[in-house]
mmCIF file of C-alpha atoms in Angstrom:
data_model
loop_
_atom_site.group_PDB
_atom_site.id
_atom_site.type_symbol
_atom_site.label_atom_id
_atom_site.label_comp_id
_atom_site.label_asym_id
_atom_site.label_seq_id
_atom_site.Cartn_x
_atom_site.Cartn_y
_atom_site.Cartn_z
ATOM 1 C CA UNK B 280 -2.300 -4.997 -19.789
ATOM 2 C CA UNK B 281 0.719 -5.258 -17.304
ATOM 3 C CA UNK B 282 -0.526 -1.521 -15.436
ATOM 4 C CA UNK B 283 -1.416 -3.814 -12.292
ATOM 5 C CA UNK B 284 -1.853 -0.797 -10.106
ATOM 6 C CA UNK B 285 -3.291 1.378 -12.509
ATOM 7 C CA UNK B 286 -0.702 4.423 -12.751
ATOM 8 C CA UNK B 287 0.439 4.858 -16.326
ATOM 9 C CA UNK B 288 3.123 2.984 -16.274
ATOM 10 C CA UNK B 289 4.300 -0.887 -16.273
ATOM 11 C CA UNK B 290 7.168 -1.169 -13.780
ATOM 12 C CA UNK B 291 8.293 -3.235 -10.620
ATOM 13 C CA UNK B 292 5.828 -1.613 -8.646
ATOM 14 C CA UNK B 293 3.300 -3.177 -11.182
ATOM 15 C CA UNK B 294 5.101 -6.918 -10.036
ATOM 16 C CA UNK B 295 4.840 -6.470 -5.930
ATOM 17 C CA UNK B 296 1.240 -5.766 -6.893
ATOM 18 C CA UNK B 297 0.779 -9.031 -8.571
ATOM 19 C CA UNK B 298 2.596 -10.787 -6.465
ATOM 20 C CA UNK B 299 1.031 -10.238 -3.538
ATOM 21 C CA UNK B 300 -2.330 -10.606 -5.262
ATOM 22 C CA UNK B 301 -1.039 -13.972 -5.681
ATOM 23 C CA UNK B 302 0.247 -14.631 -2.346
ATOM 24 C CA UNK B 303 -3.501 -13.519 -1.318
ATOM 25 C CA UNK B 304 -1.939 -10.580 0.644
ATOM 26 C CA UNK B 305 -4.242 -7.984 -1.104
ATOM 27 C CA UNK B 306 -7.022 -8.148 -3.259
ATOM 28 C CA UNK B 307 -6.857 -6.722 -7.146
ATOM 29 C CA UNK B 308 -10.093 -5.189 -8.222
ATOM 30 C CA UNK B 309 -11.638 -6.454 -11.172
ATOM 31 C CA UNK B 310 -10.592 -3.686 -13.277
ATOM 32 C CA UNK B 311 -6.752 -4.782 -11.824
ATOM 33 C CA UNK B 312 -7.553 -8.478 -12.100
ATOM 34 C CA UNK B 313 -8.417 -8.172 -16.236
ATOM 35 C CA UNK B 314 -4.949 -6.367 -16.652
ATOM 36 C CA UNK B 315 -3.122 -8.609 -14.200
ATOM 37 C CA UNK B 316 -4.549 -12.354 -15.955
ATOM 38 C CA UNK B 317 -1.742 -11.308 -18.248
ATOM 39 C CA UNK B 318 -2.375 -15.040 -20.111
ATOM 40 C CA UNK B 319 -5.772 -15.028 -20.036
ATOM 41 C CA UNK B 320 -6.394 -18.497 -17.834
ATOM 42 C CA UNK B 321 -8.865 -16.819 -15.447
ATOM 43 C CA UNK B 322 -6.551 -17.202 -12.493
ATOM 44 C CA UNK B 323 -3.599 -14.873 -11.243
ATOM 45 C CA UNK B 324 -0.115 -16.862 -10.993
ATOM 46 C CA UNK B 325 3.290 -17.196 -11.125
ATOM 47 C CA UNK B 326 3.199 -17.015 -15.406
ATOM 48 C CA UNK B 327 1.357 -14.260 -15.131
ATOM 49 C CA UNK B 328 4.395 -12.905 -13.086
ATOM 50 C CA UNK B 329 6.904 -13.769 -15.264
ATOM 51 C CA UNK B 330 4.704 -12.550 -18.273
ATOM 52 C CA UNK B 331 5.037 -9.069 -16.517
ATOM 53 C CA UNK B 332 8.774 -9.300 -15.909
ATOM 54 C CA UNK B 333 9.013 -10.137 -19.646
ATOM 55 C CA UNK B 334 7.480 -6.870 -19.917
ATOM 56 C CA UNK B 335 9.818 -5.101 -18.519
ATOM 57 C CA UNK B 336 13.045 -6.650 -19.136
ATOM 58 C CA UNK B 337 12.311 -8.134 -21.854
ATOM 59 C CA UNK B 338 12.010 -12.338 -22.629
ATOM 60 C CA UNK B 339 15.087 -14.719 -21.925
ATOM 61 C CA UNK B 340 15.870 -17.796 -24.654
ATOM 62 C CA UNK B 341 18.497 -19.432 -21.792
ATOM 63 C CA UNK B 342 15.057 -21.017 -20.105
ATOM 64 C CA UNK B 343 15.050 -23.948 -17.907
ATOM 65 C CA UNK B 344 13.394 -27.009 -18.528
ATOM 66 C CA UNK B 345 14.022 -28.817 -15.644
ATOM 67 C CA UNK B 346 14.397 -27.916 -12.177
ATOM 68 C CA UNK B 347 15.560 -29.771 -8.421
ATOM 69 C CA UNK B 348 14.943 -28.802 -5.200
ATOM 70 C CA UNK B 349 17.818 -29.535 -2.480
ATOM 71 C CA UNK B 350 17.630 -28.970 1.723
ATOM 72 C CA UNK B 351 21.603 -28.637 2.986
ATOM 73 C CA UNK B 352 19.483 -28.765 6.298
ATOM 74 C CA UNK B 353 20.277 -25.593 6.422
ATOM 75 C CA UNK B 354 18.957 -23.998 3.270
ATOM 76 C CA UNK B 355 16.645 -24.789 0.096
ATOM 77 C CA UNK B 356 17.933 -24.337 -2.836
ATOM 78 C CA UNK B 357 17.192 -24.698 -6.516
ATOM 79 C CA UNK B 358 19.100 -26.575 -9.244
ATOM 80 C CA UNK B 359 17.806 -25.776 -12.850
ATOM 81 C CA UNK B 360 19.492 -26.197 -16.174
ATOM 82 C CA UNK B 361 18.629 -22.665 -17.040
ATOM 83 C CA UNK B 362 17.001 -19.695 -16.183
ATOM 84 C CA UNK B 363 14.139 -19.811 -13.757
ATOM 85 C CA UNK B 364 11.263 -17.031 -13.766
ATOM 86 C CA UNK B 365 9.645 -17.628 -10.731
ATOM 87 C CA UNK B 366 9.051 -20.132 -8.339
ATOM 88 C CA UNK B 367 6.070 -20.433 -5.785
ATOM 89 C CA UNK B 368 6.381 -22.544 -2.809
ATOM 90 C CA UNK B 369 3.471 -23.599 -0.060
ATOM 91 C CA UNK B 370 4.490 -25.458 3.219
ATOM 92 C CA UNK B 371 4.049 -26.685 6.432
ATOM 93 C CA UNK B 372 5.744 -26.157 9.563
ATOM 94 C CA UNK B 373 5.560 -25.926 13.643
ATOM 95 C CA UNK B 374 5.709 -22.695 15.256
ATOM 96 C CA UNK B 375 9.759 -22.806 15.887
ATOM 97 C CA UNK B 376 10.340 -22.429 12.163
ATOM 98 C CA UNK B 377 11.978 -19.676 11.116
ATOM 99 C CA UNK B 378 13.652 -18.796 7.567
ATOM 100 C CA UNK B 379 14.717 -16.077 5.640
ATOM 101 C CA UNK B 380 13.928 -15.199 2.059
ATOM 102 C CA UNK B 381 16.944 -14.612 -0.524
ATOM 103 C CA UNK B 382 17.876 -10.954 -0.970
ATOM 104 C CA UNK B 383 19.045 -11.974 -4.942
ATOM 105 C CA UNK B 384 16.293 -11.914 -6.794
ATOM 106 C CA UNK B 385 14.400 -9.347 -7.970
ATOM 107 C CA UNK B 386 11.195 -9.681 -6.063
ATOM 108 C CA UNK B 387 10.946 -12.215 -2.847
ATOM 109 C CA UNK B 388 7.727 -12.381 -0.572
ATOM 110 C CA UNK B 389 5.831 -14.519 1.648
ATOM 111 C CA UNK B 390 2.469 -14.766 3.353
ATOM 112 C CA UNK B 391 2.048 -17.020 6.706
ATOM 113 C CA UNK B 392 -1.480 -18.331 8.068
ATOM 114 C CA UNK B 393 -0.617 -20.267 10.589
ATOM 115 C CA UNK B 394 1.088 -22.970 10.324
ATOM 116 C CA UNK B 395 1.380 -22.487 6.608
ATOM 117 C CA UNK B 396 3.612 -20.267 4.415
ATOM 118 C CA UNK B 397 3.554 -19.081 0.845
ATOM 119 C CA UNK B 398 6.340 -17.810 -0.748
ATOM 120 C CA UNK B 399 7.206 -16.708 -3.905
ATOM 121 C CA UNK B 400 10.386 -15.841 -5.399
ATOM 122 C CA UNK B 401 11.176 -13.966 -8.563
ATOM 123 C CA UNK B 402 14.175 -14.387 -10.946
ATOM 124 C CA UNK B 403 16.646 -15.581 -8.333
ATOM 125 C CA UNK B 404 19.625 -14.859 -8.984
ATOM 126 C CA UNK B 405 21.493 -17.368 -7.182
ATOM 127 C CA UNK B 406 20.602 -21.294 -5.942
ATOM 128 C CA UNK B 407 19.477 -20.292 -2.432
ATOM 129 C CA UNK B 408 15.842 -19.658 -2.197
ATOM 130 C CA UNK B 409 15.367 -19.615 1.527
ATOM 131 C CA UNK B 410 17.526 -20.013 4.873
ATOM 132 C CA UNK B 411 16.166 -21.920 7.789
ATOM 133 C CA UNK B 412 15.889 -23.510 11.014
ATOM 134 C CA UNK B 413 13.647 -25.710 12.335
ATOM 135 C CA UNK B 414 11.331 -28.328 10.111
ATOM 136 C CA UNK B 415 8.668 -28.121 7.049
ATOM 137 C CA UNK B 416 6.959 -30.184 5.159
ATOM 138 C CA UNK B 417 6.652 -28.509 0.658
ATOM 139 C CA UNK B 418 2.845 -29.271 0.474
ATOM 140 C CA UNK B 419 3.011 -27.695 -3.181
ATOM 141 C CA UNK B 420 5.575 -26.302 -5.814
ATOM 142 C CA UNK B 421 5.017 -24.194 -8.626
ATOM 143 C CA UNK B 422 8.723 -23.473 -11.188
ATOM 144 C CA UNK B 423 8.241 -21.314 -14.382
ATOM 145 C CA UNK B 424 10.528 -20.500 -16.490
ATOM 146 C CA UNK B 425 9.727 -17.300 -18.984
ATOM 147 C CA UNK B 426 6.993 -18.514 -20.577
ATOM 148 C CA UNK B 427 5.123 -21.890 -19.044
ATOM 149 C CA UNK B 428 5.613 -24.124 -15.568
ATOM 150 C CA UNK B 429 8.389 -26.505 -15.872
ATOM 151 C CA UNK B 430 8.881 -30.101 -13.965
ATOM 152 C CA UNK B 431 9.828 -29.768 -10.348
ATOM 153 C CA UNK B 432 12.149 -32.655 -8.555
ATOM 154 C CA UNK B 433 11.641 -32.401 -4.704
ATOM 155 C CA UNK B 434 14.190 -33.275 -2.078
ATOM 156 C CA UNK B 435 13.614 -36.658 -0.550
ATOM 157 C CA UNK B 436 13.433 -36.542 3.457
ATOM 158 C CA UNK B 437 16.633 -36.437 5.338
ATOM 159 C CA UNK B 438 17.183 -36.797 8.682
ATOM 160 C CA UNK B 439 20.246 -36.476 10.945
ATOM 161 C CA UNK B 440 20.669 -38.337 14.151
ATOM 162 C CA UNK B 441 22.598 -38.595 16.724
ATOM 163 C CA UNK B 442 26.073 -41.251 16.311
ATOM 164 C CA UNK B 443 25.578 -43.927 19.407
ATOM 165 C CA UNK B 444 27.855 -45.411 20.079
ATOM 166 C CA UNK B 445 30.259 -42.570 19.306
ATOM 167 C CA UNK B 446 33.083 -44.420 17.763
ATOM 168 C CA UNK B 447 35.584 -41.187 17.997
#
């Protein structure tokens, strides 16, 4: 179990695998499927990506058990009590969106169709989950912390407008 792409060993080339089996950027075999269901639910997710991390590094007891999701407007970021595994995102946006993934966590990828992106992001290291400009619209969110999904409070809509009159 954990050997995603079947080489001897368990490592983080074993995680970009599985994650972008999950982000439906490449298809697992069935042989790589049976090793990858790490939890045995039938279904390749984000727990089965932190089960592999766990793997590796070994399991953390500083887990989060709640989590928020704030937009500056500028960039979504994540709030959590404790430490967060991995956290898959799908949403919606026009064709002038453009963001940028955080560079601190250990593994950060996305997958656009369209008008819809999936990301996922593992073990961040720091709030900021993505940069941005433009708009989107979270269709679904996914937090885990090492060992099973944990409750997920979204940003309410904000919207900045122009001051009329302009009492400067």
């Amino acid at each position: 179990p954990g050997d995603v792409n079947m080489d001897g060993q368990i490592n983080v080339q074993d995680i970009i695998v599985l994650v972008n089996a999950v982000l439906g950027t490449y298809e697992p075999t069935p042989e790589q499927f049976e090793v990858s269901d790490l939890n045995n639910d039938g279904e390749l997710n984000i727990l089965d990506i932190v089960d592999l991390v766990n793997m590796i590094l070994g399991g953390r007891v500083d887990n989060a058990t709640k989590t928020e999701l704030l937009d500056t407007g500028k960039k979504l970021q994540i709030k959590a009590d404790g430490y967060v595994g991995a956290v898959k995102m799908v949403f919606e946006h026009n064709e002038d969106f453009i963001f940028e993934l955080t560079d601190n966590a250990l593994v950060a990828n996305y997958n656009s169709r369209g008008n819809t992106t999936t990301l996922i992001v593992v073990a961040p290291e720091t709030d900021e989950l993505f940069s941005y400009s433009g708009s989107f619209e979270i269709v679904e969110v996914k937090v885990a912390n090492s060992f099973e999904f944990i409750p997920v409070t979204l940003p309410v809509r904000t919207e900045l407008t122009s001051a009329y009159p302009n009492p400067f």
